[in-house]
Amino acid sequence: MKKLLPILKLSLFLLSFASSVVVAQSSISGSVLDSDGMPVPGANVVLDQTTKGAISDFDGNYTITNVEDGIYTLKASFLGFTSVKKTVTISGSDVVENFALESDAESLDAIIITGNANPRSKIKSSVSITSLKPSTIEQTAPRTTAEIFRTIPGIRSESSGGEGNSNIAVRGVPVSSGGSKYVQLQEDGLPVLLFGDISFGTADIFTRYDSNIGRIEAIRGGSASTLSSNSPGAIINLISKTGKTEGGSLGTSFGLDYGNFRTDFEYGAPIGENLYFHMGGFYRAGEGIRDAGYTANNGGQFKFNMTKEFESGYVRVYAKYLNDRAIAYLPNPIQVTGTNDNPTFENIPGFDANNQTLHTSFLTQNTGLGADNSLRRSNVTDGMNPISTSIGMEAAFEIGDGFNIKNNGRFSFNKGGFNSPFPASVVSASDLAAANEYGSLTFANGDGVVPGNSLITPVVLFDTELNNFNNFMNDIRLTKKFDNVDVTLGYFKSIQNVSMSWLWNSYLLEASGDNARLINATDLDGNSVSENGLIGYGATLFGNCCQRNYDTQYNTSAPFLAISVDAIEGLNIDASFRYDIGKVDGTFAGSPTDDEGNVQTSAVDVNGDGIISVPEQSVASIDNANPTTVNYDYNYFSTSIGINYLLDENQAVFGRYSRGASAKADRILFSGLNYTDGDQINALDFINQAEVGYKRGLTNGSIYATVFYAQTTEEGGFEATSQQIIENDYKSIGVELEGNYRFDNLLVRGGITYTNAEIDSGDNAGNTPRRQPDFIYNFIPSYNFGNDKQHSFGVSVIGQTKAYAQDSNELVLPGFAIVNSFINYEVTSGLTANLSANNVFDSLGITESEEGSITEGQTNYLRVRPVPGRSISLGINYAF
């Protein structure tokens, strides 16, 4: 017994020591919530470089026990959310650390509401979809809303027109006559305009991205055909913040090498039990990214919404006021040498195509006859001037027995104008004088004779009044959930007014990027044939084609049905059907003509000086006494069938076939057709599409791959700039690749689309559609640094390979890559400074050319739209 006593004492000592060690160890506990304050069950919470961790329970709570004293990095992560790291110190006591995870819009677990009858996660949806959150958008340093869309795979956004008037195409489906004919822009689930390609009134003119936007969702092909009207190619949906979680921001930015000052603000918060709001907007003023010679951008936007939640649903009211003046960039002059296959594009003397414009302080007013043939004056500096006041209501409720109902309705008062000079040609002063039998050319401001070797751009001023673009949009859906089947019955109603007036004049302008001067001309006898540069009251350079009024209304009804079946575990089959019924009525009127169809003009003393000058001898007017009646109907049936199969919880394959159409608006309203018989006019264009894809969610990223096919049957539409009816059929096949991956502090995003597109009818059959490159791509890496990873910097490369200027496939537009960069530096908590550069290397990227060929072996002068040159901005933002 005495021999065992020392052993017993030692055992008691060791037990006591071990107990003291256990007591010295601590626990870390807390909760994991999302940005709306809801629990995130199943989140991983781990101590980096240890084997300790926990998984949050149903209420979002977690506990990690037996943590020794020390300093640790605690990381919370969950698929579909951005991971969060925190530094914790353990010193003998328990620690509570809570996490708020932000939804990662790029994750395949992110819930998608666009183009879905029943919202699903990306990995469970049989569609190709991309989500962009504000932090991702900022990495590309966009200067306009259309520039944001360049990072969406499959979307070709020709963002060279400024804040609007952009051409947007998808998957080889063409930009046949301008705008976004097959791509619909939405705000919070409803179309901005019913048609995306209205001349001088495209949907992006009435759309502005600002800090109110929580994310952008873009669906290509798929169910876009059946869950909205006139959107068979794609839907791009700008989704607003709601303020369910309190917070806001105030930011100001200004151009370091261009004229711009902009202030953005937004704030949202709960204001009562289950009641919350959000509001915000922007105001900006400046010359713009190209030297205009005056304040070309001036205006802003304000948006507001308020939401009341109930036990079984919610009601949201929202409003928007937009009044903005933004310069509209039309083609710039440029010179080209070499061959059609291998051309060399260079600036003409005195004009930087990237950084200058034909806009000038010498042409800021336009005078002529108005829509009712009375005298009127317009301000060229108004540029694109959308004025929009919208109010809407959205409500969704569970009404029992598996039924859900949702209604989203909005009324918008839209009007404004479009005013910008379009170069009809680029020609030397001597050649212009010879062709028109001018005796002399002199600068209108008194600077003397125009040298014979100077370049001149005769311009048609596209002075267009957007009188009434009011619209009503409403989408109501009733869904019934069975055991494994969801059935949605819906009805879409839209009334869209299209009332506008084309009131164009013609001028002589020098081809200069530094306040181009107007030019006066005399005839061979020395008599003046111009007035302060004006050579025609009307589109004289286009044969006085285009003075006209439109007053039409498009009444659309579209019932639709969507069925989704979870056939077996992991396999979902969905089908949707839509029937669009359109009723069109109104009138349009052009210039008066004689019996042979020749435009008639009249003598009018426009300037009121009592003398009829040469331009005043032939003033174009509108024949309002003899309008053309518009009264026809159209209808079309759309279908979409898809299948999605989960290979496991992180990867899936999908396939889809769809057929849809897009109706025309103003682009067919030119004389020569019977507009009282829908069977005799070309009101509809159809697209058949098929796609198969694979998607995989990774621990730190995701990948997406889609093979697609599209066949377009198009009946043609009028293009104002070329004065032509563009009518072709097309087919295309291609591949979209999209992915993102985070390597600790380095996030890499990117996408590439290959498209093999072909014209399938007419004289150009077998050719590649104009402006369609084989490849479009983007590569966007960013890096976080600092003790708490609060700073970041990154670059983006956005580009395309070569394309043909026109359908004739002669002149090649070279490929280009635009490099953008940014750096965000957190000055103090919540206060961040931002330095961003767009087109860092001032690369020349030509998106379109009016001319389709050059004469080889000489210098040619063309009209092209290049992307904007280098611009650098500095901003500061406070988030609270």
Short mmCIF file of C-alpha atoms in Angstrom, two decimals, residues 50-290:
data_model
loop_
_atom_site.label_atom_id
_atom_site.label_comp_id
_atom_site.label_asym_id
_atom_site.label_seq_id
_atom_site.Cartn_x
_atom_site.Cartn_y
_atom_site.Cartn_z
CA THR A 50 -6.59 24.34 -37.43
CA THR A 51 -8.90 21.35 -37.49
CA LYS A 52 -11.52 23.11 -35.37
CA GLY A 53 -14.81 24.28 -36.76
CA ALA A 54 -18.57 24.03 -36.61
CA ILE A 55 -21.67 24.07 -38.80
CA SER A 56 -24.46 26.54 -38.06
CA ASP A 57 -27.77 25.01 -37.01
CA PHE A 58 -31.27 25.72 -38.28
CA ASP A 59 -31.32 29.05 -36.45
CA GLY A 60 -27.91 30.04 -37.80
CA ASN A 61 -26.12 29.47 -34.48
CA TYR A 62 -22.72 27.80 -34.12
CA THR A 63 -20.27 26.91 -31.34
CA ILE A 64 -16.61 25.91 -31.53
CA THR A 65 -15.37 24.42 -28.24
CA ASN A 66 -11.98 23.71 -26.65
CA VAL A 67 -10.15 26.60 -28.27
CA GLU A 68 -6.78 27.31 -26.70
CA ASP A 69 -5.58 30.84 -26.01
CA GLY A 70 -4.20 32.65 -29.03
CA ILE A 71 -4.99 34.82 -32.04
CA TYR A 72 -6.98 33.16 -34.82
CA THR A 73 -8.60 33.88 -38.16
CA LEU A 74 -12.25 32.84 -38.03
CA LYS A 75 -13.89 32.22 -41.40
CA ALA A 76 -17.58 31.78 -42.20
CA SER A 77 -18.62 30.46 -45.61
CA PHE A 78 -21.62 29.03 -47.37
CA LEU A 79 -22.34 28.26 -51.01
CA GLY A 80 -24.13 31.22 -52.55
CA PHE A 81 -22.57 33.77 -50.18
CA THR A 82 -19.30 35.67 -50.04
CA SER A 83 -16.97 34.26 -47.35
CA VAL A 84 -16.15 36.50 -44.37
CA LYS A 85 -13.00 36.40 -42.24
CA LYS A 86 -12.52 37.92 -38.79
CA THR A 87 -9.61 38.05 -36.38
CA VAL A 88 -10.43 36.78 -32.87
CA THR A 89 -8.31 36.71 -29.71
CA ILE A 90 -8.82 33.99 -27.08
CA SER A 91 -7.43 34.74 -23.63
CA GLY A 92 -9.09 32.43 -21.12
CA SER A 93 -12.72 33.44 -21.73
CA ASP A 94 -15.48 32.64 -24.21
CA VAL A 95 -15.94 34.83 -27.30
CA VAL A 96 -19.07 35.70 -29.23
CA GLU A 97 -18.59 36.52 -32.92
CA ASN A 98 -21.53 37.04 -35.28
CA PHE A 99 -21.40 36.99 -39.07
CA ALA A 100 -23.52 38.72 -41.71
CA LEU A 101 -22.97 37.09 -45.11
CA GLU A 102 -23.66 38.93 -48.35
CA SER A 103 -25.30 36.96 -51.13
CA ASP A 104 -22.87 36.14 -53.92
CA ALA A 105 -24.76 36.88 -57.13
CA GLU A 106 -22.25 34.82 -59.09
CA SER A 107 -22.80 31.64 -57.10
CA LEU A 108 -24.87 28.88 -58.65
CA ASP A 109 -26.92 28.77 -55.46
CA ALA A 110 -28.06 32.38 -55.89
CA ILE A 111 -31.83 32.60 -56.41
CA ILE A 112 -32.86 33.92 -59.84
CA ILE A 113 -36.14 35.75 -60.41
CA THR A 114 -35.70 36.94 -64.01
CA GLY A 115 -37.21 34.76 -66.74
CA ASN A 116 -38.54 32.25 -64.19
CA ALA A 117 -42.17 31.63 -63.38
CA ASN A 118 -41.01 30.23 -60.03
CA PRO A 119 -37.72 31.63 -58.68
CA ARG A 120 -34.99 29.00 -58.54
CA SER A 121 -31.29 28.86 -57.86
CA LYS A 122 -29.00 29.02 -60.88
CA ILE A 123 -27.97 25.41 -60.50
CA LYS A 124 -31.60 24.28 -60.61
CA SER A 125 -32.60 26.49 -63.57
CA SER A 126 -32.51 25.27 -67.16
CA VAL A 127 -31.46 28.64 -68.52
CA SER A 128 -28.22 30.54 -69.15
CA ILE A 129 -28.11 33.41 -66.70
CA THR A 130 -25.57 35.89 -65.36
CA SER A 131 -25.86 37.99 -62.21
CA LEU A 132 -23.85 41.15 -61.61
CA LYS A 133 -23.68 42.84 -58.24
CA PRO A 134 -22.46 46.45 -57.76
CA SER A 135 -18.98 45.49 -56.57
CA THR A 136 -18.51 43.41 -59.73
CA ILE A 137 -19.82 46.18 -61.97
CA GLU A 138 -17.43 48.73 -60.46
CA GLN A 139 -14.44 46.61 -61.47
CA THR A 140 -15.00 47.42 -65.15
CA ALA A 141 -15.13 51.20 -64.53
CA PRO A 142 -18.21 51.67 -66.74
CA ARG A 143 -19.05 55.18 -67.92
CA THR A 144 -22.55 54.29 -69.20
CA THR A 145 -25.24 51.72 -68.48
CA ALA A 146 -24.61 49.97 -71.81
CA GLU A 147 -20.93 49.48 -70.92
CA ILE A 148 -22.02 47.30 -68.00
CA PHE A 149 -23.64 44.82 -70.38
CA ARG A 150 -20.31 44.17 -72.15
CA THR A 151 -19.31 41.79 -69.35
CA ILE A 152 -22.31 39.48 -69.91
CA PRO A 153 -21.38 36.41 -72.00
CA GLY A 154 -23.21 36.21 -75.30
CA ILE A 155 -24.25 39.88 -75.14
CA ARG A 156 -22.64 42.23 -77.66
CA SER A 157 -23.23 45.77 -76.42
CA GLU A 158 -21.99 48.46 -78.80
CA SER A 159 -21.62 51.11 -76.12
CA SER A 160 -20.14 53.81 -78.35
CA GLY A 161 -23.22 56.04 -78.44
CA GLY A 162 -23.02 57.55 -74.97
CA GLU A 163 -25.62 57.14 -72.23
CA GLY A 164 -28.15 55.63 -74.64
CA ASN A 165 -28.82 54.78 -78.29
CA SER A 166 -26.72 51.63 -77.95
CA ASN A 167 -26.95 48.57 -80.17
CA ILE A 168 -27.34 45.39 -78.12
CA ALA A 169 -27.28 41.93 -79.69
CA VAL A 170 -27.15 38.38 -78.34
CA ARG A 171 -25.72 35.06 -79.60
CA GLY A 172 -25.35 36.08 -83.23
CA VAL A 173 -28.93 37.31 -83.43
CA PRO A 174 -28.30 40.52 -85.38
CA VAL A 175 -28.50 44.22 -84.76
CA SER A 176 -30.48 44.54 -87.96
CA SER A 177 -31.53 48.18 -87.78
CA GLY A 178 -30.33 49.52 -84.43
CA GLY A 179 -31.27 49.35 -80.75
CA SER A 180 -31.98 46.14 -78.87
CA LYS A 181 -34.69 44.54 -80.99
CA TYR A 182 -34.42 41.05 -79.50
CA VAL A 183 -33.09 42.03 -76.06
CA GLN A 184 -35.49 43.50 -73.53
CA LEU A 185 -34.36 45.89 -70.80
CA GLN A 186 -36.36 45.66 -67.58
CA GLU A 187 -36.50 47.50 -64.29
CA ASP A 188 -37.70 45.35 -61.39
CA GLY A 189 -39.27 42.78 -63.67
CA LEU A 190 -41.18 44.99 -66.12
CA PRO A 191 -40.09 46.29 -69.54
CA VAL A 192 -38.81 49.86 -69.67
CA LEU A 193 -40.39 50.14 -73.12
CA LEU A 194 -42.39 47.50 -74.97
CA PHE A 195 -40.01 47.72 -77.95
CA GLY A 196 -36.23 47.93 -77.71
CA ASP A 197 -35.48 49.36 -81.15
CA ILE A 198 -37.69 52.44 -81.52
CA SER A 199 -35.77 54.94 -83.65
CA PHE A 200 -34.23 57.62 -81.41
CA GLY A 201 -36.17 56.22 -78.46
CA THR A 202 -34.37 53.02 -77.50
CA ALA A 203 -35.03 51.51 -74.07
CA ASP A 204 -31.53 52.28 -72.75
CA ILE A 205 -32.15 56.01 -73.23
CA PHE A 206 -34.77 55.74 -70.46
CA THR A 207 -32.61 53.48 -68.24
CA ARG A 208 -29.95 54.59 -65.77
CA TYR A 209 -27.76 52.47 -63.51
CA ASP A 210 -27.08 54.06 -60.12
CA SER A 211 -26.55 53.08 -56.48
CA ASN A 212 -30.22 52.13 -56.11
CA ILE A 213 -29.52 48.91 -58.02
CA GLY A 214 -28.88 45.81 -55.92
CA ARG A 215 -28.00 43.53 -58.83
CA ILE A 216 -28.48 42.95 -62.54
CA GLU A 217 -29.74 39.62 -63.89
CA ALA A 218 -29.39 38.69 -67.56
CA ILE A 219 -30.99 35.63 -69.11
CA ARG A 220 -30.03 34.63 -72.66
CA GLY A 221 -32.41 32.63 -74.79
CA GLY A 222 -34.42 30.06 -72.89
CA SER A 223 -37.63 31.14 -71.21
CA ALA A 224 -37.06 34.79 -72.17
CA SER A 225 -39.33 34.02 -75.15
CA THR A 226 -42.33 33.05 -73.04
CA LEU A 227 -42.11 35.07 -69.83
CA SER A 228 -42.04 38.49 -71.45
CA SER A 229 -43.06 40.06 -74.76
CA ASN A 230 -40.64 40.99 -77.56
CA SER A 231 -37.71 39.37 -75.78
CA PRO A 232 -36.81 36.12 -77.58
CA GLY A 233 -33.07 36.82 -77.40
CA ALA A 234 -32.50 37.96 -73.83
CA ILE A 235 -33.83 39.85 -70.82
CA ILE A 236 -31.60 42.20 -68.82
CA ASN A 237 -33.26 43.11 -65.52
CA LEU A 238 -32.06 45.90 -63.19
CA ILE A 239 -33.26 44.97 -59.69
CA SER A 240 -33.54 47.66 -57.01
CA LYS A 241 -32.56 47.51 -53.37
CA THR A 242 -35.46 47.39 -50.91
CA GLY A 243 -34.04 48.67 -47.60
CA LYS A 244 -34.93 45.63 -45.53
CA THR A 245 -31.54 45.95 -43.91
CA GLU A 246 -30.65 49.47 -42.81
CA GLY A 247 -27.81 51.09 -44.69
CA GLY A 248 -26.90 53.60 -47.31
CA SER A 249 -24.13 55.38 -49.11
CA LEU A 250 -23.14 58.80 -50.37
CA GLY A 251 -20.61 59.15 -53.14
CA THR A 252 -19.12 61.83 -55.36
CA SER A 253 -16.92 61.36 -58.40
CA PHE A 254 -15.34 63.67 -60.93
CA GLY A 255 -13.28 63.31 -64.06
CA LEU A 256 -9.56 63.91 -63.81
CA ASP A 257 -9.07 64.21 -67.56
CA TYR A 258 -12.63 64.89 -68.73
CA GLY A 259 -15.53 67.06 -67.66
CA ASN A 260 -17.80 65.26 -65.22
CA PHE A 261 -19.08 65.76 -61.68
CA ARG A 262 -21.54 63.26 -60.24
CA THR A 263 -23.10 62.64 -56.83
CA ASP A 264 -24.91 59.40 -55.94
CA PHE A 265 -26.80 58.65 -52.75
CA GLU A 266 -29.03 55.88 -51.41
CA TYR A 267 -30.50 54.93 -48.07
CA GLY A 268 -32.90 52.27 -46.85
CA ALA A 269 -34.12 51.06 -43.46
CA PRO A 270 -37.00 49.51 -41.55
CA ILE A 271 -39.39 52.21 -40.31
CA GLY A 272 -41.90 50.06 -38.50
CA GLU A 273 -42.90 46.49 -37.87
CA ASN A 274 -42.36 44.66 -41.18
CA LEU A 275 -42.27 48.03 -42.96
CA TYR A 276 -39.17 49.30 -44.76
CA PHE A 277 -38.17 51.67 -47.55
CA HIS A 278 -35.36 52.56 -49.89
CA MET A 279 -34.61 55.75 -51.81
CA GLY A 280 -31.75 57.20 -53.79
CA GLY A 281 -30.57 58.69 -57.01
CA PHE A 282 -27.88 60.71 -58.72
CA TYR A 283 -27.16 64.07 -60.26
CA ARG A 284 -24.34 64.82 -62.63
CA ALA A 285 -23.09 67.63 -64.87
CA GLY A 286 -20.17 68.00 -67.22
CA GLU A 287 -18.89 68.10 -70.77
CA GLY A 288 -18.67 64.33 -71.00
CA ILE A 289 -15.92 61.91 -71.98
CA ARG A 290 -15.46 63.62 -75.36
#
